[in-house]
Coordinates of C-alpha atoms (C1' of nucleotides) in Angstrom, one line a residue:
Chain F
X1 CA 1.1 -17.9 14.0
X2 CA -2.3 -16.4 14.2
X3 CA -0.6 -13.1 13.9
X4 CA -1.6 -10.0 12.5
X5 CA -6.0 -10.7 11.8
X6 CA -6.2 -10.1 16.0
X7 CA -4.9 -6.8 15.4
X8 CA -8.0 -5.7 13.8
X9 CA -9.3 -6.1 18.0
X10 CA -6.2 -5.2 19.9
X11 CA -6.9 -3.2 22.5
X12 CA -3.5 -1.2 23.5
X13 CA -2.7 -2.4 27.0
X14 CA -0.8 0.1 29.3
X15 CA 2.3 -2.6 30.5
X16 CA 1.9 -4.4 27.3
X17 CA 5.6 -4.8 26.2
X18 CA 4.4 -5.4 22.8
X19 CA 3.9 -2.5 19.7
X20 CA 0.6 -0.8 19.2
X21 CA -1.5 -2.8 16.5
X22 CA 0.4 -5.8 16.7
X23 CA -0.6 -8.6 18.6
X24 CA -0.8 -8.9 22.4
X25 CA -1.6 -12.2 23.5
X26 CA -2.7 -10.6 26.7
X27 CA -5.6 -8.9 24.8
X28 CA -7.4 -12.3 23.9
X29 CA -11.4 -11.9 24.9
X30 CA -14.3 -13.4 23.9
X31 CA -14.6 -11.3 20.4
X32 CA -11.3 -12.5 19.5
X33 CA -12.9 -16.2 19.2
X34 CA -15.6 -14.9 17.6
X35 CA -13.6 -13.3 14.9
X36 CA -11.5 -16.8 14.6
X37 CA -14.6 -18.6 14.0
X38 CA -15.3 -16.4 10.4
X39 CA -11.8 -15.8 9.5
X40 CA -10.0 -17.3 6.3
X41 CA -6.7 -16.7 4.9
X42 CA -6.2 -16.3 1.2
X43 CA -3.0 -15.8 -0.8
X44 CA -2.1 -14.1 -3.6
X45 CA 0.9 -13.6 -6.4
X46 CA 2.6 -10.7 -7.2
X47 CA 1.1 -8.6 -10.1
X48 CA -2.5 -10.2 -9.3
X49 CA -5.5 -8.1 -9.2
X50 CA -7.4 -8.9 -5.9
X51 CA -10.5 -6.8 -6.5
X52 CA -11.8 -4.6 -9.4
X53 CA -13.1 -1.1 -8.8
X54 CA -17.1 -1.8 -8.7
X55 CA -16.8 -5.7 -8.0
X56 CA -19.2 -6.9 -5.4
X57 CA -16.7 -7.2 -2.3
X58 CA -17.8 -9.5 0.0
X59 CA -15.1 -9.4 2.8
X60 CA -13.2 -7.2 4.9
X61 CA -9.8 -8.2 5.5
X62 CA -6.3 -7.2 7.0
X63 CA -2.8 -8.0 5.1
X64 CA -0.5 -10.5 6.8
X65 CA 2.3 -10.5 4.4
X66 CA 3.5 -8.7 1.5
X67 CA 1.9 -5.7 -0.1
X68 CA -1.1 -4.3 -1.6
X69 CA -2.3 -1.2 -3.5
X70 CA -5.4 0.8 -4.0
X71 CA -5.8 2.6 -6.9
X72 CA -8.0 4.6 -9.0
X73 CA -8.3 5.0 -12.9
X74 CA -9.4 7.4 -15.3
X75 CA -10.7 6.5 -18.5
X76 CA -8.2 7.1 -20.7
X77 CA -5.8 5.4 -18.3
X78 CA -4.4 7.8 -15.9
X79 CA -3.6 6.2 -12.5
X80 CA -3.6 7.4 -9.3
X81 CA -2.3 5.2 -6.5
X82 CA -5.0 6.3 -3.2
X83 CA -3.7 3.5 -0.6
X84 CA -0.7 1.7 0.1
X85 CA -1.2 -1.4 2.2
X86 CA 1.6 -2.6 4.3
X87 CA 1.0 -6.0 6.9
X88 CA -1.6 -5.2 9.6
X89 CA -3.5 -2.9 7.3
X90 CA -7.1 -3.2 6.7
X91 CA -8.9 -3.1 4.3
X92 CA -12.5 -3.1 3.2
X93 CA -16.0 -1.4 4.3
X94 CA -18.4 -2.5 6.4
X95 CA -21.8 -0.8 5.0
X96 CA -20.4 -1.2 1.3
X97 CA -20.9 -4.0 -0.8
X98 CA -18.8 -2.7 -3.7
X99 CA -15.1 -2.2 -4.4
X100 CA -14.6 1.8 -4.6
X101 CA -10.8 1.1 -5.7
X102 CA -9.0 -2.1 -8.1
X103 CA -6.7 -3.8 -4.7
X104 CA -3.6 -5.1 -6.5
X105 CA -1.4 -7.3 -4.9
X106 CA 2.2 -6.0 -5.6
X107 CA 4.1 -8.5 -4.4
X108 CA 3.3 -12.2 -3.0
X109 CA 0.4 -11.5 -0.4
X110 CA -1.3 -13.4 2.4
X111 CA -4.5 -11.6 3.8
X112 CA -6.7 -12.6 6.8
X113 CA -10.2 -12.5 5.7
X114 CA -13.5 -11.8 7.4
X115 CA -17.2 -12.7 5.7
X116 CA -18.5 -9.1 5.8
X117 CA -21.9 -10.4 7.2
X118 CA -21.1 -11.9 10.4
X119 CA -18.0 -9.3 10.6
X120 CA -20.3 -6.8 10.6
X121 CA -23.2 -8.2 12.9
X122 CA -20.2 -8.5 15.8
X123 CA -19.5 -5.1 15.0
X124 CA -23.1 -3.7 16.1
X125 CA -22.7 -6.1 19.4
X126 CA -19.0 -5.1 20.1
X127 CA -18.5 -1.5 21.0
X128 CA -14.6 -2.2 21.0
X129 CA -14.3 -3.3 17.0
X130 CA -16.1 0.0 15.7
X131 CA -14.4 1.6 18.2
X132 CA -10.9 -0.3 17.3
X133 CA -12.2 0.6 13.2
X134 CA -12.9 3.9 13.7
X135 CA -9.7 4.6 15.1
X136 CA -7.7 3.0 11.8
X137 CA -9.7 5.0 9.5
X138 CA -8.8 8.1 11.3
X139 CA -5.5 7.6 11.0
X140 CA -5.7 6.5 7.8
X141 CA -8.0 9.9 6.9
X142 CA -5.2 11.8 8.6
X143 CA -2.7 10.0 5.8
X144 CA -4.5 10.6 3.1
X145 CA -4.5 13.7 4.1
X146 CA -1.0 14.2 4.0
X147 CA -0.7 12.7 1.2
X148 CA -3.0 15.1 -0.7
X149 CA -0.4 17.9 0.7
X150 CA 2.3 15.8 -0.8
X151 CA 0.0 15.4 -4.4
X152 CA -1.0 19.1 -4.0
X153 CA 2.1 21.2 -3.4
X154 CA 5.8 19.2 -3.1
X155 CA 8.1 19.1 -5.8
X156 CA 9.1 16.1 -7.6
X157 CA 12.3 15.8 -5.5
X158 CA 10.2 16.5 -2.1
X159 CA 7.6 13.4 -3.4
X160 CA 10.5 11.4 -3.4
X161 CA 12.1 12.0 -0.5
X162 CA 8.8 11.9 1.2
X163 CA 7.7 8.5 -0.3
X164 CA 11.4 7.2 1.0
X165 CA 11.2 8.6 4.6
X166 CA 7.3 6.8 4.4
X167 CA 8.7 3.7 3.2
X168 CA 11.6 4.0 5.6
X169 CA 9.7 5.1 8.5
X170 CA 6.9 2.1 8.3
X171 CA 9.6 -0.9 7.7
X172 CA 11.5 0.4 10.6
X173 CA 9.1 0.0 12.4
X174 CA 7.3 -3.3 11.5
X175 CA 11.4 -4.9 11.7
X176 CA 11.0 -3.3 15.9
X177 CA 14.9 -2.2 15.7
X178 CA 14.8 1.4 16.8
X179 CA 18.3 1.8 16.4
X180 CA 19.4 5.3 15.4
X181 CA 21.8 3.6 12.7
X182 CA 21.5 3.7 9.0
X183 CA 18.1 2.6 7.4
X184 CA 18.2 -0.3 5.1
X185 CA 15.5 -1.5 3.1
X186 CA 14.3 -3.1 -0.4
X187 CA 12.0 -0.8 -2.5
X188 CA 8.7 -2.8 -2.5
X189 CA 7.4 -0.6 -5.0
X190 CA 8.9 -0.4 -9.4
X191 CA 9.3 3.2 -10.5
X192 CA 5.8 3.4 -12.2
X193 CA 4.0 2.1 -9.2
X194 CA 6.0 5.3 -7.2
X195 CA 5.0 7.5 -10.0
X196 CA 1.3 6.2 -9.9
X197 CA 2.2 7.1 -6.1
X198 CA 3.7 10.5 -6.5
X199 CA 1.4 11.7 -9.1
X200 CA 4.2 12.1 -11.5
X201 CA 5.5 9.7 -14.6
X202 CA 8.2 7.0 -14.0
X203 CA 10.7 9.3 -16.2
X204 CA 10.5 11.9 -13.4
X205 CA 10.9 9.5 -10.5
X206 CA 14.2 7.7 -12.0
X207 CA 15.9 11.2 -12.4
X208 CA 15.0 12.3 -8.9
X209 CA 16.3 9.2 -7.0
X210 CA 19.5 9.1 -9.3
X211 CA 19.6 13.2 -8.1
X212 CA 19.0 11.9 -4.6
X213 CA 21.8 9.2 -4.8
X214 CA 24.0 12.0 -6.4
X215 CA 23.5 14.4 -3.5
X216 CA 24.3 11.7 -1.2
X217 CA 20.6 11.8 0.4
X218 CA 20.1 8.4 -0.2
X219 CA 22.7 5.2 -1.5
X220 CA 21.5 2.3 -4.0
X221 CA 22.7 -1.2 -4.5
X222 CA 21.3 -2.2 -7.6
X223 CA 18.0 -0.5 -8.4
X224 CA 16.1 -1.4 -5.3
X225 CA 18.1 -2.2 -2.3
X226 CA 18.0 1.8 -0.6
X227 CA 20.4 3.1 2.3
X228 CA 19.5 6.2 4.2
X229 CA 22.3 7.4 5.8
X230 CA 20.9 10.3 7.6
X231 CA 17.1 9.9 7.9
X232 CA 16.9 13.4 9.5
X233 CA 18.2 15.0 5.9
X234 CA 15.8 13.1 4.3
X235 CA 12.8 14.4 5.8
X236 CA 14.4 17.6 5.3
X237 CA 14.8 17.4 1.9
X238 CA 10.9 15.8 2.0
X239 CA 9.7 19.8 3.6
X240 CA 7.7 17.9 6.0
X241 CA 6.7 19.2 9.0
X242 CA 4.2 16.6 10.0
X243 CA 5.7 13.5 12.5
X244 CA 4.8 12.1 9.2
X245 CA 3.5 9.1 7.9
X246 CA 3.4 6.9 11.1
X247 CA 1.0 5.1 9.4
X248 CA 0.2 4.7 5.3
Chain E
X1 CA -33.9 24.1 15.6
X2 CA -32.1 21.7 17.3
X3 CA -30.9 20.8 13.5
X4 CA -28.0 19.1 12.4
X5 CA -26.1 18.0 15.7
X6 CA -28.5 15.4 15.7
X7 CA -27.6 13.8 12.9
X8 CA -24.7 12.2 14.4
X9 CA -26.3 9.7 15.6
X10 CA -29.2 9.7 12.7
X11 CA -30.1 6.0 11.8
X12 CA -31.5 5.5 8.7
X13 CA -34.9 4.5 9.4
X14 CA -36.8 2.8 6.0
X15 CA -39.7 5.1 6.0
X16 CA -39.0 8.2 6.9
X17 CA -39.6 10.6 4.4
X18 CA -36.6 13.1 5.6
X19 CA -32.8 12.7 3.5
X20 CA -29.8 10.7 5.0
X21 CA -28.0 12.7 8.1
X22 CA -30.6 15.3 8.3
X23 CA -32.8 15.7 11.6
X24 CA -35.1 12.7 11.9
X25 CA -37.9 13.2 14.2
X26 CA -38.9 9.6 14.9
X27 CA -35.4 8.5 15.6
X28 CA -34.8 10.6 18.5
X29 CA -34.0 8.0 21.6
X30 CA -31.5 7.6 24.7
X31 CA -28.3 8.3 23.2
X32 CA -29.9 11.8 21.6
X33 CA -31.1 13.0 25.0
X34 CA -27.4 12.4 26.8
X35 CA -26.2 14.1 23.5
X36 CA -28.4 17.2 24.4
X37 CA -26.7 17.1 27.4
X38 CA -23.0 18.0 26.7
X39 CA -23.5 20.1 23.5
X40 CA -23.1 23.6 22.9
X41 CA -23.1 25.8 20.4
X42 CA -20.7 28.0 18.8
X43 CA -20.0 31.3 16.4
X44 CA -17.6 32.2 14.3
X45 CA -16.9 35.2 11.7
X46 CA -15.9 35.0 8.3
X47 CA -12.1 34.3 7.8
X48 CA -11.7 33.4 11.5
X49 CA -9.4 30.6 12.6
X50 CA -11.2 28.6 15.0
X51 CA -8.3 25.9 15.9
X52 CA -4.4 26.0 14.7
X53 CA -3.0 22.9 14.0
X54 CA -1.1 21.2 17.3
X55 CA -3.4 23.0 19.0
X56 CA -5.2 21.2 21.9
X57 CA -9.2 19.9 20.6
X58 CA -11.2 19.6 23.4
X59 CA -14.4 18.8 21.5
X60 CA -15.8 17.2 18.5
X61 CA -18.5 18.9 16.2
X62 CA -20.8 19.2 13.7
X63 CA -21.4 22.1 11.4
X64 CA -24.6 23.8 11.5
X65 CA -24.4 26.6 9.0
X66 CA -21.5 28.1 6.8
X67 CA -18.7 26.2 5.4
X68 CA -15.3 25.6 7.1
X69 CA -11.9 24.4 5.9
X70 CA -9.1 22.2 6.6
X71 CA -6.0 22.9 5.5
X72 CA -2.3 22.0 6.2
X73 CA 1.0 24.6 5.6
X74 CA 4.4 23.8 4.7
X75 CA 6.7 26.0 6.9
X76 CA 7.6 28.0 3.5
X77 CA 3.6 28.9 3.4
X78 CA 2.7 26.3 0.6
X79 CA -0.7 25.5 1.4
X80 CA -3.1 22.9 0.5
X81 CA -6.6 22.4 1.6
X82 CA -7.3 18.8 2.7
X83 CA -11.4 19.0 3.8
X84 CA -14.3 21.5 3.2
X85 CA -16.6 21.2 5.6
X86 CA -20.3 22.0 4.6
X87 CA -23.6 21.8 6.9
X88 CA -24.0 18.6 8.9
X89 CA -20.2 17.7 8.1
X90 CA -18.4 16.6 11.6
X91 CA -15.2 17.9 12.7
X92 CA -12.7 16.3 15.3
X93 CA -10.7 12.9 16.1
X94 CA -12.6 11.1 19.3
X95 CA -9.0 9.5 20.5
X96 CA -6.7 12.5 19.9
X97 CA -6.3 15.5 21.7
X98 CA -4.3 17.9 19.4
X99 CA -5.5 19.3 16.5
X100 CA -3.4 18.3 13.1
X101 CA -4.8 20.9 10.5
X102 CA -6.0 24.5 10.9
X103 CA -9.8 24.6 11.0
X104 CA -11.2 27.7 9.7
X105 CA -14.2 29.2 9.1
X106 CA -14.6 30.7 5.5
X107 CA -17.8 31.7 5.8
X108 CA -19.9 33.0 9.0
X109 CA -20.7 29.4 10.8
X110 CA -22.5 27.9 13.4
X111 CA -21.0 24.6 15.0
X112 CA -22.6 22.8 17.6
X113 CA -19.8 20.9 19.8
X114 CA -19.8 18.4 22.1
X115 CA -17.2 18.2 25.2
X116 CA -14.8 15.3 23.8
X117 CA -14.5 13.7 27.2
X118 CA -18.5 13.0 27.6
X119 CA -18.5 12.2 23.8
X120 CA -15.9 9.1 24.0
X121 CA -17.8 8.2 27.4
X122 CA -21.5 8.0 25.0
X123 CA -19.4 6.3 22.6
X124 CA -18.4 3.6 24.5
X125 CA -21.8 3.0 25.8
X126 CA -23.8 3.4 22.5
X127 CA -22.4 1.2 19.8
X128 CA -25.1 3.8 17.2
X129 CA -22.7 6.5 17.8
X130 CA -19.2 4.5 17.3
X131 CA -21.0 3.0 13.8
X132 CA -22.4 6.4 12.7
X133 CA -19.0 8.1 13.2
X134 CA -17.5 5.1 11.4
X135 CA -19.5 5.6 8.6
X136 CA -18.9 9.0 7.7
X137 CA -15.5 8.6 8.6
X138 CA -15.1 5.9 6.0
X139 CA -16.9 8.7 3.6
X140 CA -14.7 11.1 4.1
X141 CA -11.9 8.4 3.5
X142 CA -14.0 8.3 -0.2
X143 CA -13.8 11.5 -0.8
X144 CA -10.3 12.0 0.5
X145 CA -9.4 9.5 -2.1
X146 CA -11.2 10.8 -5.2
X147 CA -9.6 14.4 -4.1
X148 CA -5.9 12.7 -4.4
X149 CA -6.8 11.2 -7.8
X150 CA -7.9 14.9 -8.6
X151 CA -4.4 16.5 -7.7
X152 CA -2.6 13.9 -8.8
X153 CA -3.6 13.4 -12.8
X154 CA -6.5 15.7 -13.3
X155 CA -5.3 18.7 -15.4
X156 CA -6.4 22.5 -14.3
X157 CA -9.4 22.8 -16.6
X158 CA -10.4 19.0 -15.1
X159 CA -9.5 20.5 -11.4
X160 CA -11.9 23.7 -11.3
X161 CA -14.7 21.7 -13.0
X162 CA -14.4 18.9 -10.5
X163 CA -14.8 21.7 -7.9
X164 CA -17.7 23.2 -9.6
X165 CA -19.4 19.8 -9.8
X166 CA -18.5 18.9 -6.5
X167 CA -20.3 21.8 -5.2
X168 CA -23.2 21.8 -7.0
X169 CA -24.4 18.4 -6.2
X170 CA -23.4 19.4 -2.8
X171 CA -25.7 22.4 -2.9
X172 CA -28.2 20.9 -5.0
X173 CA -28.7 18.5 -2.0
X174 CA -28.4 20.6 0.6
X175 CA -31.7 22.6 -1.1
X176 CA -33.9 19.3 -1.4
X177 CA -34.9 20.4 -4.4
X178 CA -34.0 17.4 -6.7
X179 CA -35.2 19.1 -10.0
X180 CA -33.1 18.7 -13.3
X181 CA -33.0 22.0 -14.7
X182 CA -30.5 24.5 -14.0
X183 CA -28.6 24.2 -11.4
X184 CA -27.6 27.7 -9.6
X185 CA -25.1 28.5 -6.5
X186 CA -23.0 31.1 -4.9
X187 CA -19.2 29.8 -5.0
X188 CA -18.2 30.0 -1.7
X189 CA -14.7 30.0 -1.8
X190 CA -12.5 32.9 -3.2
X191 CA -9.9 32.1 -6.2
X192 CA -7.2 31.5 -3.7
X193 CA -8.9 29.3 -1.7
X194 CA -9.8 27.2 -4.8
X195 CA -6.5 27.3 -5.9
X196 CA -5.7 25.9 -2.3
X197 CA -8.1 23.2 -2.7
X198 CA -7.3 22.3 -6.1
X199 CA -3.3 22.4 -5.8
X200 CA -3.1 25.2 -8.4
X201 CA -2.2 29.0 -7.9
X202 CA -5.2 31.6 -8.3
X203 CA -4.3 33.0 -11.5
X204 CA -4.3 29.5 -13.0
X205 CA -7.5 29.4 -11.3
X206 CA -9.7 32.5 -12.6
X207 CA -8.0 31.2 -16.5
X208 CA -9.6 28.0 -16.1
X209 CA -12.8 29.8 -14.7
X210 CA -12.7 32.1 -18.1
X211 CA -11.9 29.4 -20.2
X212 CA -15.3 27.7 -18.8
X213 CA -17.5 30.2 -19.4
X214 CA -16.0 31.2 -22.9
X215 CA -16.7 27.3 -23.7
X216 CA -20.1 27.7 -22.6
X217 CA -19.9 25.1 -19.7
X218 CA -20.8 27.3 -17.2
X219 CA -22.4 30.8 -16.8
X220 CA -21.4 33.7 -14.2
X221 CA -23.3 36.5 -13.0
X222 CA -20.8 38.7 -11.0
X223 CA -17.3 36.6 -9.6
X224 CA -19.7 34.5 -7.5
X225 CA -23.1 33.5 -8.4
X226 CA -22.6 30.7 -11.0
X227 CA -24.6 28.6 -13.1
X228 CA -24.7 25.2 -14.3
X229 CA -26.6 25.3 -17.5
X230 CA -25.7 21.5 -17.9
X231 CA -24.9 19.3 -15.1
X232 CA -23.5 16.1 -17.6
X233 CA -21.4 18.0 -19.6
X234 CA -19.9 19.6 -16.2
X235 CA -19.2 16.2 -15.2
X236 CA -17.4 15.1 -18.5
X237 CA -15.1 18.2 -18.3
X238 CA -14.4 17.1 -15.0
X239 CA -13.3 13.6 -16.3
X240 CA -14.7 11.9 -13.9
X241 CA -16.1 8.0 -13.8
X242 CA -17.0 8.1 -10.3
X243 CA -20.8 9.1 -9.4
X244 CA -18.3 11.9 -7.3
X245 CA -18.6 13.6 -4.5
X246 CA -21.6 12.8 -2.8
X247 CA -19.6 13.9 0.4
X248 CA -16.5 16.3 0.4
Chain S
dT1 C1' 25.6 -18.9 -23.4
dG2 C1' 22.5 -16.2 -25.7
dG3 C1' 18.4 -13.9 -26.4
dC4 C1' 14.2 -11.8 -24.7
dG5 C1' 10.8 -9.2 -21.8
dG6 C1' 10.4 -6.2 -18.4
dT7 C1' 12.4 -2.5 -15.9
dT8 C1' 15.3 1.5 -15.6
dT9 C1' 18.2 5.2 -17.1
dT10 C1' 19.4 8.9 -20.1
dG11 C1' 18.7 12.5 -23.6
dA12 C1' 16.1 16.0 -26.4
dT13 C1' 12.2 18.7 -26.8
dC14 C1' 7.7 20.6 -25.6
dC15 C1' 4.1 22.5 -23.0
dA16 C1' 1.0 23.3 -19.0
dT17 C1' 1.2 25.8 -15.2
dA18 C1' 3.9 28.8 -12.1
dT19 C1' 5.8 33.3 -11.5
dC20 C1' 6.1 38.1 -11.8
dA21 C1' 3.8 42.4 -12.8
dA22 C1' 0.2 45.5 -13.5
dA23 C1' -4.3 47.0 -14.2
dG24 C1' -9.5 46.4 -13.4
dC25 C1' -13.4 45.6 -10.4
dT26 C1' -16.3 45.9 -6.2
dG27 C1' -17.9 46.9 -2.0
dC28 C1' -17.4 49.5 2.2
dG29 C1' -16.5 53.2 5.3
dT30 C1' -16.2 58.3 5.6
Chain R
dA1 C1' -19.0 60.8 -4.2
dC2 C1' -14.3 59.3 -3.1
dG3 C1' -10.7 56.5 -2.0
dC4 C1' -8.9 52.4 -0.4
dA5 C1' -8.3 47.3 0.4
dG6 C1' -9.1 43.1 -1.1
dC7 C1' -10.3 40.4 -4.8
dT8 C1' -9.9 39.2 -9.7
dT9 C1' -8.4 39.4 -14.3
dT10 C1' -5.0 39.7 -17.8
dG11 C1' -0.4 39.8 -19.9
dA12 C1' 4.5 38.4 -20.5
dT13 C1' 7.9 35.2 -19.4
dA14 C1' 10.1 31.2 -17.1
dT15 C1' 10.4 26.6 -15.8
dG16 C1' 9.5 21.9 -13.8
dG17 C1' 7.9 17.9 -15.3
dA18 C1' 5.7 15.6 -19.3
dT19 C1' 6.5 13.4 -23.5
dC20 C1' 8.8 11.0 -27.0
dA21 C1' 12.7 8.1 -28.2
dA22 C1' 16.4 5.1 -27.5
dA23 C1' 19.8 2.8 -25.1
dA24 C1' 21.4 0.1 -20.9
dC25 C1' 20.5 -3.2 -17.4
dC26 C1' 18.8 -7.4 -15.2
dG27 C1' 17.1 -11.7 -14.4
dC28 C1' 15.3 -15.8 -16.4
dC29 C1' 14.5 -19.5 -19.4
dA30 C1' 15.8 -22.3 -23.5

DNA sequence: TGGCGGTTTTGATCCATATCAAAGCTGCGT
DNA sequence: ACGCAGCTTTGATATGGATCAAAACCGCCA
């Protein structure tokens, strides 16, 4: 049960047969109570708006299940996706008391909530959470900034593939089968929320997965359900070079 | 002297009359003496490449003087920057050893480095430093973020004057002088390197320039010296609802 | 079983930006 | 003062993706 709010703390242990950032029951220390004493779970439907951009945010949390979005908006409506929240992601700012992004739950979502206060008063006596904090933003710097290559410089197709391979990569990964076999996985994301990704329109994304499909890069049952054959030719086709996004 | 490599671990303290992350007399304590202890400093030229991406990264820094970029390279030499580094700005991932973008310097620069091995030691000690780094790291994040929304939706004329605005503020704040009139810099980049920052090419780049000046937005003496007659209607060519880039 | 809203595909056309090419400018070393 | 290299501008043309429009699909509720 208590599963994926401990991860916030996990400390990777050398022999520890279990995934980095997921939990180790081996871990458990005193901080660990600490942060069950503050933590609350809330729930969310798909479609529901969790936090508007410039609402006083008065939590830090990480997802449990399901999946959540950051994005940004322009006045006259343009939307750029920023963050893509998958379970055992974080989110939230300590030293921030305002919502930089709307958080958009886009499917049914549980997160693990911390009161920011006493969250970040354990912070300043725990070396290992800042610590623990400061590595997840990193990594999530170093994503964004592949991401802004991806934004930047790839072509429609290449967003695509890349976006896939992500998606791919990540639910491989949280399922723990490392089998070399075929990938198989439901899109958790419609065609405008991967264009609001992509930084294209939805127009352009439907004609570059049915090209994808065409080419054989990818197979589709129905409009979500996604094979990957050969996930080697579809980071190829994504130009990466990068390991690539281990991490959202 | 000893300047901005202090300001890594700069607390904010209420009454001191000296800006956020600049040197801070009164603050000076333990942590800033064992700091003092493993830095150095180094020098680079103009246009030199001070790490290649993969590259090992045996220290962390701060910049001192000049400006310094990021950037990432697909292996068909599509280029996009992903960070511009300005005075005081930090550099380097406590937690990994290899580097993941090419660092270099753009213009002469000073960096002041610290050995990373010594550096993660402080950190684990000092809870300051982890929090500090934390915080600009989450800043950074910001700014990462507000830079995808750029590349993804902003048009070119929006791009170049998000730069412009960007760096103004930047400068303006770097000078101290918080004065409304006319605001005055030297662009430090050429047109290819804000092409690379903006996800353009460099003729679409000096176009959009022109077409700024034409418009009366901004002014140029020479290629480089620019000025910012009108800081607010910048900011609405720039389409931007964000107070923006108080950090790059 | 049928209709209805939301999603997705497909088609036709347009346009912003890339691409290719050449000429102008600027500063620096001799 | 001259010439050269690296920037920058300007022009002509091509094109990838956007935009506008309509049809197809899909699940869901009455």
């Amino acid at each position: 049960m208590a599963q994926h709010d401990l991860n916030i703390v996990h400390q990777q242990c050398g022999d520890c047969p279990i995934r980095h950032r997921a939990v180790c029951a081996r871990c458990e220390t005193d901080e660990l109570q600490q942060l069950e004493e503050i933590k609350y779970y809330r729930s969310y439907q798909a479609g529901q708006t969790i936090i508007w951009s410039g609402d006083r945010m008065d939590f830090v949390a990480s997802v449990v299940t399901g999946i959540a979005t950051l994005t940004q908006t322009m006045e006259d409506g343009r939307r750029q996706m920023v963050g893509l929240l998958l379970p055992s992601d974080f989110v939230g700012r300590p030293g921030r008391d305002k919502a930089a992004y709307d958080v958009t739950a886009t499917t049914d979502l549980v997160m693990c909530c911390f009161r920011k206060k006493p969250f970040e008063e354990m912070m300043g006596k725990t070396p290992h959470i800042a610590q623990r904090l400061l590595e997840m933003t990193l990594d999530e710097l170093d994503a964004a900034r592949e991401w802004m290559l991806l934004l930047g410089r790839k072509t429609a197709r290449e967003k695509i593939a890349s976006l896939l391979a992500i998606i791919a990569r990540r639910d491989a990964s949280l399922k723990l089968k490392t089998q070399k076999g075929a990938l198989v996985f439901d899109l958790p994301l419609t065609r405008e929320e991967m264009a609001d990704y992509l930084g294209l329109t939805l127009e352009t994304v439907s004609r570059q997965v049915s090209a994808l499909k065409r080419d054989g890069v990818i197979e589709l049952q129905g409009k979500r359900h996604v094979i990957i054959p050969n996930l080697d030719r579809l980071i190829e086709e994504a130009g990466d070079d990068s390991d690539g996004g281990f991490l959202i």
